[in-house]
Every structure is written in structure tokens, then in C-alpha cells.
Amino acid sequence: MHIPEIFGENVFNDGVMRSTLPSEVYKSLRKTIDEGKTIDMNIADSVANAMKDWALSKGATHYTHWFQPLTNLTAEKHDSFIEPVGGDAIIMQLTGKSLIVGEPDASSFPSGGSRATSAARGYTAWDPTSPAFVKDGTLYIPTIFISYTGETLDKKAPLLKSMTAIDREAKRLLKLFGIETHKVSTTVGPEQEYFLVDEKLWEKRQDLVLTGRTLFGAPTPRGQELEDHYFGSLKPRVAAFMKDLDETLWRHGVLSKSKHNEAAPAQHELAPIFTTTNVAVDQNQLTMDIMKKVAQKHGLVCLLHEKPFVGINGSGKHNNWSLSTTGLNLLDPGEHPENNSLFMLILACIIKAVDKYQGILRACVASAANDHRLGGGEAPPAIISVYLGDELGALVDSIVLGKNYTPHKTVKGSIGVPESPIFPIDSTDRNRTSPFAFTGNKFEFRMLGSSASVADPNIVLNTIVAEAFAEAVDKLEKLTKTQDFDNAVKTYTEKLLKKHYRIIFNYNGYGPEWEEEAARRGLLNHKNTAEAVEEWFKKENIDVFLRQGVYTKNEVLARAKIQLENYVKTVQVEAKTAVDMAIGQIYPAVSSYVSRLCQNLTMKKATFSSIPTASEEALIKDLATANEHMLSAAHALKATLLDMPKDEREAALRIAHVVVPAMALLRKHADEAEKLCATDVWPFPNYYQLLYSVK
Ligand code: ADP
Ligand code: MG
């Protein structure tokens, strides 16, 4: 197979557009894509027709307006191209109107109460900046999703608005420095972590099937402590899956680049090459979907849950984020950041944004699943901080604390073997525990969960950084009336760095010492979703979205409500599943094992009265006790679900402080019983089988 030939073969990409569209139409569409110019409605019919012909040549029979409702998934309704033309005849048709708008019934999608069911009409509208593609016989047209009254009901519309905001404010900022440009875009490269388990074993676990994670399971004697899985040699079945996955992704135009084993057994990662945020978000959705389907073909199940197994690492999605304009990465410090006043100002603005709006950055990644990662003894912690690395860290320290700064010289590394090359050593990213780390020419936001949409953190990042740019421009415009420009920039940058210095932390983010230090610095440390989501209700956190034209107040509140509802429902499903498994599977299995042991014991004693049985008796006693405690914990957990408050903020608090601990207690007793039981009596596959069976 010749990869350059198959790459993007299922995408209505630039090459296809250029060859199938009349040149005027092509130019007009390019202007929309490249410069954000409003689409000219007159070209719609022409584009639709070309798209349809191309899709038919790829075997498509249907098209769908593909959108991103306020879940972490995508939605699609497939319509065929057929159109009756009198008599018995039909033609295959896609009109400009059907390309541009759709009218799906929106009543079954979460709206956070922003829209009455009686007015539940929704509209989907084509996003020409993200390419359409064919998958499984359907033409997928990326669209935004809004309500009859114009409220956004999805993640794409606000993402596009946030990109407009940062484009606008960054251009104003660049203009002060004499740089005129058409467009400033944010770019994103999301690294996707996941687990693979055997489908036959997966089927036997009600918890994995219904909740995506194991609600029970004693850790295996060997977890990830030997550190031999990370980057380890790929097992043949995994390698075959990855090969198939890459090929499928490439055919769909996804720039899949790296694949490797991750830290935990059965855990892996895929990283694409970065692209424009909007496209990166769509492609990540497509990637997650394709991963699950390709896994199935290999008799595997791809788990995207943030914490499928306790005792070993969970999965995240590192959001590498940068800002660029034609040919220039604005987060590239260059050889001498100390002389790069534009870079230092942009850096200071980002630091300010992250400090000032740490609450919403934390809130936007909060979910029932991610609660097990953030602050759960693995990277990153639940406290937001910024890591700058040795170089920039020292430079910022010199500005804020007046310490000496020696301009950086590229450190050359050599392993001391004459044949080996000399290589530059990158000093930016030695700290893997930081939630927001500067990594050379981009920031890496590491708090996002593996199953979450990449849209949310980028909506927040773009908005808060746009706001910081806007404030900088306003301020500098004033300051330069009385000061020279360079001086004004320097003074303002210093002021920002001094004011927001507390958010910078260049050390180990794991330990309890950091929690204490962070508390002294006044940094937030929300341990669960119920607490984190409260940030959305704060006036200052809503206002920034209003000022930047990204959300209305109702839209923010609707999203907070949906996030809480989702949290409550997710944990409720988990709790009910745990109760079912405990009462319906674990208790009976342990109970019959105990009675078998008792019969044995009685027979043994009857046959040989002098045989020692102390350990056996102790085992029976411990097992029966664990089983009894487990049963009572299951009933107690069930009781915590009764009379759940109607108000979602109250319900979320009940979940966090009552239901989650009750579930943990049930698990503790069940896992104790598992450790005491014979392996073959355990009613479903255990951790050893799940984590080590894919060869
Ligand atoms: P690591 O595991 O060390 O973090 P990877 O190579 O796995 O590094 O991932 C780095 C990710 O960052 C890739 O997806 C890459 O495309 C992305 N990236 C690199 N440069 C930029 C940039 N300017 N903007 C956004 N993402 C970027
Ligand atoms: Mg990374």
C-alpha cells in the first residue's frame, strides 16, 4: 500500500475541491476557510453538487449533518440522496440548502433547560472550515447545532466563536507590534490514551459494558511498578489493531503520527500531528469512533474511560495548544526569549489568564470519570498551575524576584561515545506532573479526560487568552500615550508576571506538600465535579464569555446544569450496577463457596477428628464476614440513591459526599472477598485476566 495515495482518500479536501469546483466557487470557498469570510450562499448549490458526485464515487448513498451535542459524543441522522422526479424514477441529489441547513428534532438532546420541549426544533448549519468526509457509505458534513431561538446546543458553535475571539484580539495585539495579518489560529494536537481488553472477557463484566469501568476488582500482584510496559515492544494483536487503525485514520485524513504502549498494562496512546483547533476537535471525535470500531474487528474493546481500573494509571488526553499566524508560531520563544518582547507579553497574558480563570479551566474538565484521575494519586493533580521549565522559569524569576539570569545556551548532549551524534538537550519538559506545561513552543494542558471532547478546554483557553490580550491592548494603548512602546510593553509584562506569579510551579505536583503550598498561595483545589462545576456559576467566570462573545449567560448556566446532571446520572448508573453485581453475582458466588468450604470442613472433621483446621476455619470466617459486610454495604448504597434531590447542585453534592464513598466501601468488601476466594468461583473475569490476556 502506498500511504500518500490512500491518505485522505475519503475526505472532500482541498485537492478534491480544487479539481471538482468551478474556479470562482473554489476561490470563494477558500476565502471562507482561510480568512473566516462569511460563506457566499450563491455557491452552495455548486459545492453541494460537487460534494454529492464525489461522495457517490466513493460508494455513498446517504449524507448526514454530523454535530456535537452537549454530550461528549457526536450525533448523526442519515438521509439518502434519493429524490423522486416523477413516474418511478429517482435521482441522487444534494441541494445547496440541504448542505447548509438541517432541521433535526432536538428534543432528545441535553439542553440544560435552555429550551422548552414544545419549541424543540434545532438547526444544524454547515461548518465549511472542517472538511466533509465519507465513512461507511455516508457523506459526513460537519455542522454546528443551534436552537430555534439561536442558542447554541453544541460544542462546535462556541468553539468557532472562541476561535473568532482569539483571532480578533491576537490581531489587535500583533498590530501594536506592527504585524498585520489575516488570521491568527490556535492549533491543537490531542494525545489520546486508551486501554484494550479482550471482547470475550469484556462481555462478561456488567460494569465494563454498562459503565465503561470496573466497579470491582482486586489489583493484580503486578501492576505498572516494573515500568516495563511504557514504550515496550508491541504485542502482535495490539500491533495488528494499531496498523489497521492507522490505515483507517489516514484514509480519513487524520494525521495519526505516534503509537506506543503507555504506563499501565493494556494501556496505549495515539498522537496525531497538530492542526487547526476546529479540525483537531472533529478529527479527535472521528478518531475515538474509529478506534472503537476497529477494535471490534480485532475481537477487542477499546476503553476510553478515564479510569477503567484502580491501582494503575487512568487515561487522559493531553491538549497541546499553540497560537500561530502565517508561518509564525507565536509561542516560539526563539533563541533569546529575554529579548523577545512580543513572546514575553503573550506568555504573561497566558499566565494571567490561567491564574485568573483557573476555576473554569478546572470546571471544564470535571466529570465523574475524571474525578478518579485528578487528585487521585496520578498526574496531574486537581490544582491548576503553570510549569515553565528551567529556561523560562529562570527568566521569569529574574523579572519577578530580581534574580540573576544568564541567557540560555543550547546545551549539547553527548553520551561519551565518539560515534554518537551531539544533540541539543531540551530543558522545557522534565516535569510530567504539571497540569499546564510549557513544552518548547506550545502549552500542554494535561487535565482533559480521555473520553471527553477536546472542544471544552479549547473554548475556555481561547476565550480567557483572548480576554487577556484584549486587556493588554487596551492598557498598552493608554500607556503608549505617555511612554515609549518598548518601555510600556516591558512595564506591563512585568506587572502581569508579578501579579500572577503564584500560579507558576516548577516542581513535583504529586505530593501533599504541593497541596499545602498551593493552599497558602490561594490556588483552587476542587476535588470533585460537584465542587468544580460551582465555578461556572460565578459572575466573573460568566462575564468573560459574554465579553468575548462566546456564550450568553443562559448558555453557560445550561452547560453547568448538563455537566451536573451528567455527573449525577453517571454515578447513579454506576451505583445501581454495583448493587446488581454485588447482590446478583458476588454474594451468591461467595456464599456457595463458603458452604462448600463448610461441608468440606465438616466431612474432614468427621473423618479425621484430629486434623488441624484452624486456617480453614479462619478463611471461612473471614470470607463469610466479608460477604456479609459486602451485602450490607450494597443495601446501604442502594439507600443512598433514594429521594435524590431534584436540584442538580444539591444532587451532585449528595453524589460526591454520600454515594461515591458508599460505593467505595462496597468495593472494599467485595475486593477483600475476591482475594480470599478460589479464582474459579469468582463470577466474572478478574484484573489478571482483563489486563494480561491480549497477546
Ligand atoms: P509528548 O508525549 O512528549 O508530550 P508527543 O509527540 O506524543 O509528545 O505529542 C506532542 C503533541 O503536540 C503532538 O500531537 C504534536 O503534533 C503536538 N504539537 C506540536 N507542536 C504543536 C503546536 N505548535 N500546536 C499544537 N500542538 C502541537
Ligand atoms: Mg504529552
PDB file of N, CA and C and ligand atoms in Angstrom, residues 187-191 258 269 271-274 318 320-322 329 429 432 441-442 444, ligand 1:
ATOM      1  N   THR A 187      -3.812  26.136  17.374  1.00  0.00           N
ATOM      2  CA  THR A 187      -3.603  24.786  16.862  1.00  0.00           C
ATOM      3  C   THR A 187      -3.618  23.810  18.028  1.00  0.00           C
ATOM      4  N   VAL A 188      -4.068  22.606  17.761  1.00  0.00           N
ATOM      5  CA  VAL A 188      -4.158  21.610  18.830  1.00  0.00           C
ATOM      6  C   VAL A 188      -3.704  20.240  18.326  1.00  0.00           C
ATOM      7  N   GLY A 189      -2.951  19.568  19.177  1.00  0.00           N
ATOM      8  CA  GLY A 189      -2.576  18.165  18.935  1.00  0.00           C
ATOM      9  C   GLY A 189      -2.972  17.376  20.173  1.00  0.00           C
ATOM     10  N   PRO A 190      -4.080  16.634  20.105  1.00  0.00           N
ATOM     11  CA  PRO A 190      -4.518  15.895  21.300  1.00  0.00           C
ATOM     12  C   PRO A 190      -3.950  14.475  21.338  1.00  0.00           C
ATOM     13  N   GLU A 191      -3.194  14.161  22.382  1.00  0.00           N
ATOM     14  CA  GLU A 191      -2.669  12.800  22.536  1.00  0.00           C
ATOM     15  C   GLU A 191      -3.742  11.959  23.213  1.00  0.00           C
ATOM     16  N   SER A 258       2.055   9.069  16.142  1.00  0.00           N
ATOM     17  CA  SER A 258       2.772   8.188  17.072  1.00  0.00           C
ATOM     18  C   SER A 258       1.835   7.165  17.686  1.00  0.00           C
ATOM     19  N   GLU A 269      -1.298   4.625  23.568  1.00  0.00           N
ATOM     20  CA  GLU A 269      -1.545   6.023  23.196  1.00  0.00           C
ATOM     21  C   GLU A 269      -1.409   6.228  21.690  1.00  0.00           C
ATOM     22  N   ALA A 271      -0.974   9.620  19.064  1.00  0.00           N
ATOM     23  CA  ALA A 271      -0.863  11.077  18.948  1.00  0.00           C
ATOM     24  C   ALA A 271      -0.882  11.483  17.478  1.00  0.00           C
ATOM     25  N   PRO A 272      -1.756  12.423  17.136  1.00  0.00           N
ATOM     26  CA  PRO A 272      -1.772  12.918  15.758  1.00  0.00           C
ATOM     27  C   PRO A 272      -0.850  14.123  15.638  1.00  0.00           C
ATOM     28  N   ILE A 273      -0.542  14.521  14.417  1.00  0.00           N
ATOM     29  CA  ILE A 273       0.158  15.789  14.208  1.00  0.00           C
ATOM     30  C   ILE A 273      -0.876  16.904  14.384  1.00  0.00           C
ATOM     31  N   PHE A 274      -0.463  17.972  15.022  1.00  0.00           N
ATOM     32  CA  PHE A 274      -1.419  19.030  15.350  1.00  0.00           C
ATOM     33  C   PHE A 274      -1.993  19.707  14.102  1.00  0.00           C
ATOM     34  N   HIS A 318      -3.885  14.670  26.479  1.00  0.00           N
ATOM     35  CA  HIS A 318      -3.097  15.898  26.604  1.00  0.00           C
ATOM     36  C   HIS A 318      -3.419  16.839  25.448  1.00  0.00           C
ATOM     37  N   ASN A 320      -2.299  19.680  23.520  1.00  0.00           N
ATOM     38  CA  ASN A 320      -1.181  20.559  23.141  1.00  0.00           C
ATOM     39  C   ASN A 320      -1.760  21.722  22.365  1.00  0.00           C
ATOM     40  N   TRP A 321      -1.468  22.938  22.833  1.00  0.00           N
ATOM     41  CA  TRP A 321      -2.170  24.114  22.316  1.00  0.00           C
ATOM     42  C   TRP A 321      -1.164  25.211  21.973  1.00  0.00           C
ATOM     43  N   SER A 322      -1.333  25.775  20.805  1.00  0.00           N
ATOM     44  CA  SER A 322      -0.467  26.892  20.453  1.00  0.00           C
ATOM     45  C   SER A 322      -1.231  27.894  19.600  1.00  0.00           C
ATOM     46  N   ASN A 329       4.864  30.757  14.708  1.00  0.00           N
ATOM     47  CA  ASN A 329       4.269  30.224  15.933  1.00  0.00           C
ATOM     48  C   ASN A 329       4.493  31.256  17.037  1.00  0.00           C
ATOM     49  N   ASP A 429      10.639  20.304  29.326  1.00  0.00           N
ATOM     50  CA  ASP A 429       9.548  19.478  29.821  1.00  0.00           C
ATOM     51  C   ASP A 429      10.036  18.279  30.600  1.00  0.00           C
ATOM     52  N   ARG A 432       6.487  15.958  34.394  1.00  0.00           N
ATOM     53  CA  ARG A 432       5.287  15.375  33.808  1.00  0.00           C
ATOM     54  C   ARG A 432       4.087  15.502  34.743  1.00  0.00           C
ATOM     55  N   ASN A 441       7.310  25.055  22.352  1.00  0.00           N
ATOM     56  CA  ASN A 441       6.685  26.107  21.547  1.00  0.00           C
ATOM     57  C   ASN A 441       5.164  25.990  21.614  1.00  0.00           C
ATOM     58  N   LYS A 442       4.688  25.417  22.722  1.00  0.00           N
ATOM     59  CA  LYS A 442       3.257  25.202  22.915  1.00  0.00           C
ATOM     60  C   LYS A 442       3.024  24.973  24.397  1.00  0.00           C
ATOM     61  N   GLU A 444       0.916  22.508  27.083  1.00  0.00           N
ATOM     62  CA  GLU A 444       0.257  21.211  27.112  1.00  0.00           C
ATOM     63  C   GLU A 444      -0.664  21.174  28.324  1.00  0.00           C
TER      64      GLU A 444
HETATM   65  P1  ADP B   1       4.873  14.047  24.401  1.00  0.00           P
HETATM   66  O1  ADP B   1       4.317  12.647  24.637  1.00  0.00           O
HETATM   67  O2  ADP B   1       6.291  14.215  24.761  1.00  0.00           O
HETATM   68  O3  ADP B   1       4.014  15.094  25.004  1.00  0.00           O
HETATM   69  P2  ADP B   1       4.090  13.723  21.634  1.00  0.00           P
HETATM   70  O4  ADP B   1       4.996  13.808  20.457  1.00  0.00           O
HETATM   71  O5  ADP B   1       3.434  12.438  21.965  1.00  0.00           O
HETATM   72  O6  ADP B   1       4.885  14.331  22.842  1.00  0.00           O
HETATM   73  O7  ADP B   1       2.914  14.755  21.432  1.00  0.00           O
HETATM   74  C1  ADP B   1       3.102  16.064  21.192  1.00  0.00           C
HETATM   75  C2  ADP B   1       1.851  16.580  20.531  1.00  0.00           C
HETATM   76  O8  ADP B   1       1.960  18.009  20.433  1.00  0.00           O
HETATM   77  C3  ADP B   1       1.620  16.076  19.110  1.00  0.00           C
HETATM   78  O9  ADP B   1       0.270  15.809  18.904  1.00  0.00           O
HETATM   79  C4  ADP B   1       2.083  17.276  18.288  1.00  0.00           C
HETATM   80  O10 ADP B   1       1.522  17.326  16.994  1.00  0.00           O
HETATM   81  C5  ADP B   1       1.592  18.411  19.152  1.00  0.00           C
HETATM   82  N1  ADP B   1       2.179  19.723  18.793  1.00  0.00           N
HETATM   83  C6  ADP B   1       3.432  20.002  18.394  1.00  0.00           C
HETATM   84  N2  ADP B   1       3.549  21.313  18.070  1.00  0.00           N
HETATM   85  C7  ADP B   1       2.333  21.890  18.268  1.00  0.00           C
HETATM   86  C8  ADP B   1       1.791  23.195  18.091  1.00  0.00           C
HETATM   87  N3  ADP B   1       2.521  24.194  17.653  1.00  0.00           N
HETATM   88  N4  ADP B   1       0.492  23.372  18.389  1.00  0.00           N
HETATM   89  C9  ADP B   1      -0.256  22.362  18.858  1.00  0.00           C
HETATM   90  N5  ADP B   1       0.191  21.126  19.040  1.00  0.00           N
HETATM   91  C10 ADP B   1       1.460  20.869  18.750  1.00  0.00           C
END
